[in-house]
Coordinates of C-alpha atoms in Angstrom, one line a residue:
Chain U
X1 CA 14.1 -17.1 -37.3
X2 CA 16.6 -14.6 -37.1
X3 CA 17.1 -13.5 -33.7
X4 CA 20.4 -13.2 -31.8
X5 CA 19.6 -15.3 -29.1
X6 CA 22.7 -16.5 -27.0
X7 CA 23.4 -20.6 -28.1
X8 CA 21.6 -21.6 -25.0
X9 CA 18.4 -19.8 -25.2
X10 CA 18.5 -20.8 -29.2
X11 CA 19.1 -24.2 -28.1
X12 CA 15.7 -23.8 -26.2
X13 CA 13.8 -22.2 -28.4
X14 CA 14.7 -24.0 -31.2
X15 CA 13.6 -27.3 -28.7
X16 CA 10.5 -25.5 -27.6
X17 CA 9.4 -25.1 -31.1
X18 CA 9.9 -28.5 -32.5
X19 CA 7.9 -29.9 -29.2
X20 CA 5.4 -27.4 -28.8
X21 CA 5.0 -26.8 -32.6
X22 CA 1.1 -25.3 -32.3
X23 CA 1.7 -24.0 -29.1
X24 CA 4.0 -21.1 -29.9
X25 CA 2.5 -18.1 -31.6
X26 CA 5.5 -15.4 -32.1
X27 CA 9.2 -15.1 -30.9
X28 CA 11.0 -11.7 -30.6
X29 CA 13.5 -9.7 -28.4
X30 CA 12.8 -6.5 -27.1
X31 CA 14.9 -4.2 -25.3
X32 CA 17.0 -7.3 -24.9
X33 CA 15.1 -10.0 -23.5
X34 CA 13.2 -13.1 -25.3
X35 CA 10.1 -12.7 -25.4
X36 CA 7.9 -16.2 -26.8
X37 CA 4.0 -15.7 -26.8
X38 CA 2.1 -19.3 -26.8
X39 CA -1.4 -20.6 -27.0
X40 CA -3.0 -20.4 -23.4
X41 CA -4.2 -24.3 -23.3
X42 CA -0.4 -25.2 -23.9
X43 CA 1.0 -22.7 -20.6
X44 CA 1.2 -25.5 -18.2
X45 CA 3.3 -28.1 -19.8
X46 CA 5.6 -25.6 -21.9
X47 CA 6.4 -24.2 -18.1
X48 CA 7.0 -27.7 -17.1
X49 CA 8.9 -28.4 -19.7
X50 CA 11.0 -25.3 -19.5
X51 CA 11.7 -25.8 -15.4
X52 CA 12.2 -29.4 -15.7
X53 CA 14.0 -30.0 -18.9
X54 CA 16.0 -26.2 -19.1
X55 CA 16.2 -25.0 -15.3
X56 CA 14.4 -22.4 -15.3
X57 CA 14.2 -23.0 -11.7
X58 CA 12.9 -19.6 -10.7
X59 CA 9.7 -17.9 -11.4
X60 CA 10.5 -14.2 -11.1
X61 CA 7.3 -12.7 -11.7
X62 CA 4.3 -12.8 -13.4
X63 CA 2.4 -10.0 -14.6
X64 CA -1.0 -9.0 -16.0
X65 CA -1.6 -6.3 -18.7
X66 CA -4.6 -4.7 -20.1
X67 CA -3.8 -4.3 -23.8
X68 CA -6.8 -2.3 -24.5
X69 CA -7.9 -4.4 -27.8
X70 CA -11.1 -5.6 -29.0
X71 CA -10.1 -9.3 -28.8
X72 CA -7.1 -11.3 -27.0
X73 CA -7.3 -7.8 -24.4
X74 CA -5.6 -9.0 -21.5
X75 CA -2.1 -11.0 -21.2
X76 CA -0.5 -12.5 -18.7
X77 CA 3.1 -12.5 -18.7
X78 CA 5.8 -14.9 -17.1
X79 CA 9.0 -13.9 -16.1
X80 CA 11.0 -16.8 -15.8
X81 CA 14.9 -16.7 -14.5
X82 CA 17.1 -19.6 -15.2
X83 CA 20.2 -19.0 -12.5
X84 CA 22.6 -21.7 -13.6
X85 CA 22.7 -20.4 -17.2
X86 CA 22.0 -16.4 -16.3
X87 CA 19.7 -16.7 -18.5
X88 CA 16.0 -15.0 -18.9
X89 CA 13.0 -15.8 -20.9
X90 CA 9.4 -14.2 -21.1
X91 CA 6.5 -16.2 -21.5
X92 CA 3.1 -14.5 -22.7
X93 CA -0.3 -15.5 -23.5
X94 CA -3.2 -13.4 -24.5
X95 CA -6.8 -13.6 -23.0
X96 CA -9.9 -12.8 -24.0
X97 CA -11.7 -9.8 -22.7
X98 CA -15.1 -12.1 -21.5
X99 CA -14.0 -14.2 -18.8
X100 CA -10.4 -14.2 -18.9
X101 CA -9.4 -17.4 -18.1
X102 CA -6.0 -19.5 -18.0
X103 CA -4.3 -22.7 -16.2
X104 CA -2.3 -21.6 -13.0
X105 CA 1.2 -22.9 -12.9
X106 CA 1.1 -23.1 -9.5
X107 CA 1.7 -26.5 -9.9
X108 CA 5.1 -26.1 -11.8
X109 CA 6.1 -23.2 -9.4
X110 CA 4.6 -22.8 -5.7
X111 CA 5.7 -18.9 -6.0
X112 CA 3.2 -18.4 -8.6
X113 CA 0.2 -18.1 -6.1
X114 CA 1.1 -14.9 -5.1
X115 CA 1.9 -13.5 -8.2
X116 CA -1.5 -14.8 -9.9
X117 CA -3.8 -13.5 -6.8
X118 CA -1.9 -9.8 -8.0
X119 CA -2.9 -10.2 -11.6
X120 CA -6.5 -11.8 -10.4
X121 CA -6.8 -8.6 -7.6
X122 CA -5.9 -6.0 -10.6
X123 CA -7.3 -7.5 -14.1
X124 CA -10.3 -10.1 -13.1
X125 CA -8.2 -12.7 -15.3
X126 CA -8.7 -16.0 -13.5
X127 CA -6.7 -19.0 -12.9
X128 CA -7.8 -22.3 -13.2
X129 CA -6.8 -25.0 -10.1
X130 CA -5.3 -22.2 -8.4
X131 CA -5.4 -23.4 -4.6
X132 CA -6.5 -20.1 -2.9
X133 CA -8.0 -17.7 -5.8
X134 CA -8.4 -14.6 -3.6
X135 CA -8.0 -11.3 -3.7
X136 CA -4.5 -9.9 -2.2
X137 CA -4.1 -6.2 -2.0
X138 CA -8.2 -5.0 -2.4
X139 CA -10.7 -5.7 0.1
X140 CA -12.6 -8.7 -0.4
X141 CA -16.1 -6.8 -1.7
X142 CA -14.6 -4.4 -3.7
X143 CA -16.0 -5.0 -7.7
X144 CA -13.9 -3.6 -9.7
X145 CA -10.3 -4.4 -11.1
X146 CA -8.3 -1.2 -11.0
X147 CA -6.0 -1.8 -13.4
X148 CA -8.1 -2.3 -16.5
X149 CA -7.7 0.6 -18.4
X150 CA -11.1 2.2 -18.1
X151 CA -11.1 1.9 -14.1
X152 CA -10.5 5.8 -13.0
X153 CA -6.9 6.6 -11.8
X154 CA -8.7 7.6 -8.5
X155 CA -11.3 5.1 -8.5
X156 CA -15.0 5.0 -8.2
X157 CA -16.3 7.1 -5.3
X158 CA -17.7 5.0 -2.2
X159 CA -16.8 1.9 -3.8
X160 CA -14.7 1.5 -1.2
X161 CA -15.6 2.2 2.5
X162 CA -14.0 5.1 5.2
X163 CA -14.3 4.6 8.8
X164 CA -17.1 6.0 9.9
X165 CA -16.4 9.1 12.0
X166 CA -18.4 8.6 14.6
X167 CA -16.9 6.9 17.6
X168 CA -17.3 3.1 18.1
X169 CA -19.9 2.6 20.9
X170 CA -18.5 -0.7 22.1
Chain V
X1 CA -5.8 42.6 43.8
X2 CA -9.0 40.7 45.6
X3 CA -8.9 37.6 46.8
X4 CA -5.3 37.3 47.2
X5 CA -4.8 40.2 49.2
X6 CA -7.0 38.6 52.0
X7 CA -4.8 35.1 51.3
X8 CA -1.6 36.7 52.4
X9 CA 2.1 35.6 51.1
X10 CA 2.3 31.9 49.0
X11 CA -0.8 31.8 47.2
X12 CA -1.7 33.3 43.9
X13 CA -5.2 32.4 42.1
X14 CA -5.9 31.7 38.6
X15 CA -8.8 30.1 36.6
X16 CA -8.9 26.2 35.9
X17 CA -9.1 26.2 32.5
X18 CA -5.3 28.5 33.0
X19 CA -4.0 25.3 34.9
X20 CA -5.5 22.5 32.8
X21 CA -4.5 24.0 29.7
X22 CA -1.1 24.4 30.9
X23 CA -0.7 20.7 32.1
X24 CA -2.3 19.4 29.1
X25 CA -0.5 21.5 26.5
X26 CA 3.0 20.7 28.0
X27 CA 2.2 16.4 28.8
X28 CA 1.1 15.9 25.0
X29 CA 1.9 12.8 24.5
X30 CA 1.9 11.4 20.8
X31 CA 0.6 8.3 19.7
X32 CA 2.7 7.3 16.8
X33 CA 0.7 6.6 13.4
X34 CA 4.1 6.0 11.4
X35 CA 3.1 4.6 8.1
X36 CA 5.8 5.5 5.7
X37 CA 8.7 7.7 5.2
X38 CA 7.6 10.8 7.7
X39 CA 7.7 8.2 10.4
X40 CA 11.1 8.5 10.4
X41 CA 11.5 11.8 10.2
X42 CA 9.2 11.5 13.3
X43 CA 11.4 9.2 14.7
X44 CA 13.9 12.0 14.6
X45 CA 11.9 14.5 16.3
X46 CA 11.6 12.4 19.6
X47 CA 15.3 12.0 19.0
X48 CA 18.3 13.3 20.6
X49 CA 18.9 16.3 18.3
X50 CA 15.3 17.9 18.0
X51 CA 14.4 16.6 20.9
X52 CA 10.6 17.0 21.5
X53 CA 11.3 16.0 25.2
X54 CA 12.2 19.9 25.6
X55 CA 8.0 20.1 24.6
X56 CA 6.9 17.6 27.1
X57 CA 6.2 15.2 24.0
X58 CA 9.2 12.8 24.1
X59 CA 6.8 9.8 25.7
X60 CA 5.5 8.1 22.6
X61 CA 3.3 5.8 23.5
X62 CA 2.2 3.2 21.6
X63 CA -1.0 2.4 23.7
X64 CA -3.5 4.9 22.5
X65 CA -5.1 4.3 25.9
X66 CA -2.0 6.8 27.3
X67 CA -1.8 9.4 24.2
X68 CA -3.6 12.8 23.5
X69 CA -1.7 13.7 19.9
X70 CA -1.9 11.4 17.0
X71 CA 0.6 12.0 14.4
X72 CA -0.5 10.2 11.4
X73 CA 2.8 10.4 9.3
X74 CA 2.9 8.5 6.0
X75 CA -0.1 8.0 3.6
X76 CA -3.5 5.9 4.4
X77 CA -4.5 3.5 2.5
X78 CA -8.7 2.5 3.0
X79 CA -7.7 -0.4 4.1
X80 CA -5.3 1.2 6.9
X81 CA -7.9 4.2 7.8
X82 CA -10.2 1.3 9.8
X83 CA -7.3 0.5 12.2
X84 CA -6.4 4.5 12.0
X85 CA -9.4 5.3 13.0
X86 CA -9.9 2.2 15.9
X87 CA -7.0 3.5 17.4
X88 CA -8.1 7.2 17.4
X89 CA -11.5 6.3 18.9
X90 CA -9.2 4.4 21.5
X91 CA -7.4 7.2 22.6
X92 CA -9.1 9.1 25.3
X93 CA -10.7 12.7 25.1
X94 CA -9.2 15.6 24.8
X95 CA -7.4 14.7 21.7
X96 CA -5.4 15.9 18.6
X97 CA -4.2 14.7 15.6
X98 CA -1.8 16.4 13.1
X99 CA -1.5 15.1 9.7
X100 CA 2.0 14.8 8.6
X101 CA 3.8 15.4 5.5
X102 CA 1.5 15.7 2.0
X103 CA 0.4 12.0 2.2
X104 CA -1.4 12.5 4.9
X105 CA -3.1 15.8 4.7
X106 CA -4.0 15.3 0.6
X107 CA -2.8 12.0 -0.4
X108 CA 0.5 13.8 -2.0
X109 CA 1.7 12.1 -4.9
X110 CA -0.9 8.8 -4.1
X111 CA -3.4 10.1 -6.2
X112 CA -4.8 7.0 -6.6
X113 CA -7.5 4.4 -5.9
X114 CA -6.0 2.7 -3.0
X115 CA -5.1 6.0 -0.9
X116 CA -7.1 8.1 1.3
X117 CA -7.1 11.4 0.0
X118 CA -6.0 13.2 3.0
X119 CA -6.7 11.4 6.6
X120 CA -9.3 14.6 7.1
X121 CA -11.7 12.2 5.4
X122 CA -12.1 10.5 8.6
X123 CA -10.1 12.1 11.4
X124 CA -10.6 15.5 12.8
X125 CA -7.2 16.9 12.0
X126 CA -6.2 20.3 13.7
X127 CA -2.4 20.5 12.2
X128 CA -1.5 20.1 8.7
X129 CA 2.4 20.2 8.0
X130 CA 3.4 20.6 4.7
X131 CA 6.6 18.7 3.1
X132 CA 7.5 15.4 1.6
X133 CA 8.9 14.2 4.0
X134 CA 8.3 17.3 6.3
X135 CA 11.7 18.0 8.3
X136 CA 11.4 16.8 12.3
X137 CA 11.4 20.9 12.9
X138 CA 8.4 21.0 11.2
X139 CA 6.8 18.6 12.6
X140 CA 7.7 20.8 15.8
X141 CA 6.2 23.5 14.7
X142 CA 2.9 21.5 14.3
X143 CA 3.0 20.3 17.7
X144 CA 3.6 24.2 19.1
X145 CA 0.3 25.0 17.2
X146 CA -1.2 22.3 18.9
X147 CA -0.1 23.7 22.4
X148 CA -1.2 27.0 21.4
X149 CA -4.6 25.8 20.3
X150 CA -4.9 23.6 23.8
X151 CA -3.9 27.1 25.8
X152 CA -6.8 28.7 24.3
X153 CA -9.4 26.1 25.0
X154 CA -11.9 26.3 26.9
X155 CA -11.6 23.0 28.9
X156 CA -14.2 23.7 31.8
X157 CA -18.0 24.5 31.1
X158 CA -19.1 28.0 32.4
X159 CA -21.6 28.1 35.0
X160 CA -24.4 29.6 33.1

């Protein structure tokens, strides 16, 4: 691979690879951050690895996307922060559009159960042993995922209740 | 001219809808709905420098139980219209509301799924004040049209 990745992040890359040889699908930089896609089965222990062995200690963020495709639609992205080395690293992996499904890593990092309830709440895409797999911003009845790309910017009328307007009685 | 005349000095008459009308439209309280960045320019308009006090609105109370305006200021999500609309159903009759800002009267730049397109989806609003953020004189000027609108009320039913 040719990439201009600084020695520490080739050092872990390079690592990654050799461990996780079937595991990672495509390595790249854009706009100036590493981006490594991997197999979903393999997310768990590659973020183990990754926090235990090469501190990234700090789970930024992790984010859902809805890549509009026939197959592998969705992907879930994981921003990870390593402070000691000022280093950052992208994880991806790409679901399928019928029951989107993946490992939490709320095991590796306890900050992740927020950020998966967001990506459950806005692209259906489960999480497997995730402790409290609820919905976070939506109400709980609401049956859509608003942002899959073919929900309507200003949703779907009545899906989800007003007040009524006349007064309570109680 | 009539009755007064036969009073004598130190009484003058009027009708009761003259004197309610008058107490009400200078005692309206607001019940603060601040939800985003017009609360604070709300918060300025109880403040020292535009002073609402000088309208007999500076007592914001934040028991609905005591308020006759609400000033929903900021946008409304559906989640946030149920306790929006508790609260207004709380506050004892007669009442107002003013929408503040673009959020609140048409959703403004939410023009989303999550937002309330305008809080007149469930709330009987009689001001609408333009502006993103609308500037604490504006918000003034709403609450003048709502003491004009309370002086020209008929408060008291007519004996038919």
């Amino acid at each position: 691979m040719n990439l201009e990745l600084s020695e520490n992040l080739r050092n872990v890359v390079d690592q990654l690879s050799e461990q996780f040889s079937d595991a990672l699908i495509d390595i790249y930089k854009s706009t100036g951050d590493t981006f490594i896609r991997v197999e979903p089965d393999h997310i768990v222990d590659i973020c183990k690895e990754l926090k235990e062995e090469y501190h990234f200690i700090y789970l930024a963020d992790i984010l859902g996307t809805d890549r509009f495709t026939s197959d592998e639609r969705f992907e879930v992205i994981y921003n990870l922060v390593s402070l000691r080395d000022r280093e950052r690293l992208f994880l991806k992996v790409w679901l399928e559009e019928e029951n989107p499904t993946v490992d939490s890593v709320t095991e590796v990092w306890e900050s992740a159960n927020w950020h998966e309830r967001q990506v459950y709440d806005m692209f259906g895409v489960t999480f497997n042993n995730h402790p409290d797999m609820r919905r976070i911003y939506m109400p709980e009845d609401f049956d859509y995922y608003p942002l899959r790309k073919e929900f309507p910017l200003l949703g779907i009328p009545g899906s989800i209740e007003l007040p009524s307007s006349t007064p309570d009685t109680e | 001219m009539g009755i007064e005349s036969a009073l004598g000095d130190g009484y003058f008459t009027t009708k009761i809808d003259s004197l309610t009308n008058w107490a009400r439209s200078n005692a309206a309280w607001p019940m603060p709905m601040g939800l985003a960045c017009c609360a604070i320019e709300m918060m300025a308009f109880a403040g020292p420098k535009y002073d609402a006090a000088r309208f007999g609105s500076e007592v914001m109370r934040f028991s609905p139980r005591q308020s006759d305006v609400m000033i929903v200021a900021g946008w409304v999500n559906y989640k946030m219209s149920h306790a929006i609309r508790r609260i207004w159903d709380q506050m004892p009759d007669p009442k107002w509301c003013i929408a503040m800002g673009a959020c609140a009267s048409t959703g403004g730049m939410h023009r989303c799924y999550g937002v309330v397109q305008g809080c007149d989806n469930f709330l009987p609003v009689d001001a609408y004040v333009s502006g993103c953020p609308p500037r604490p004189d504006a918000l003034l000027h709403a609450l003048m049209k709502i003491q004009d609108k309370i002086r020209t009320e008929h408060s008291v039913m007519l004996d038919t």
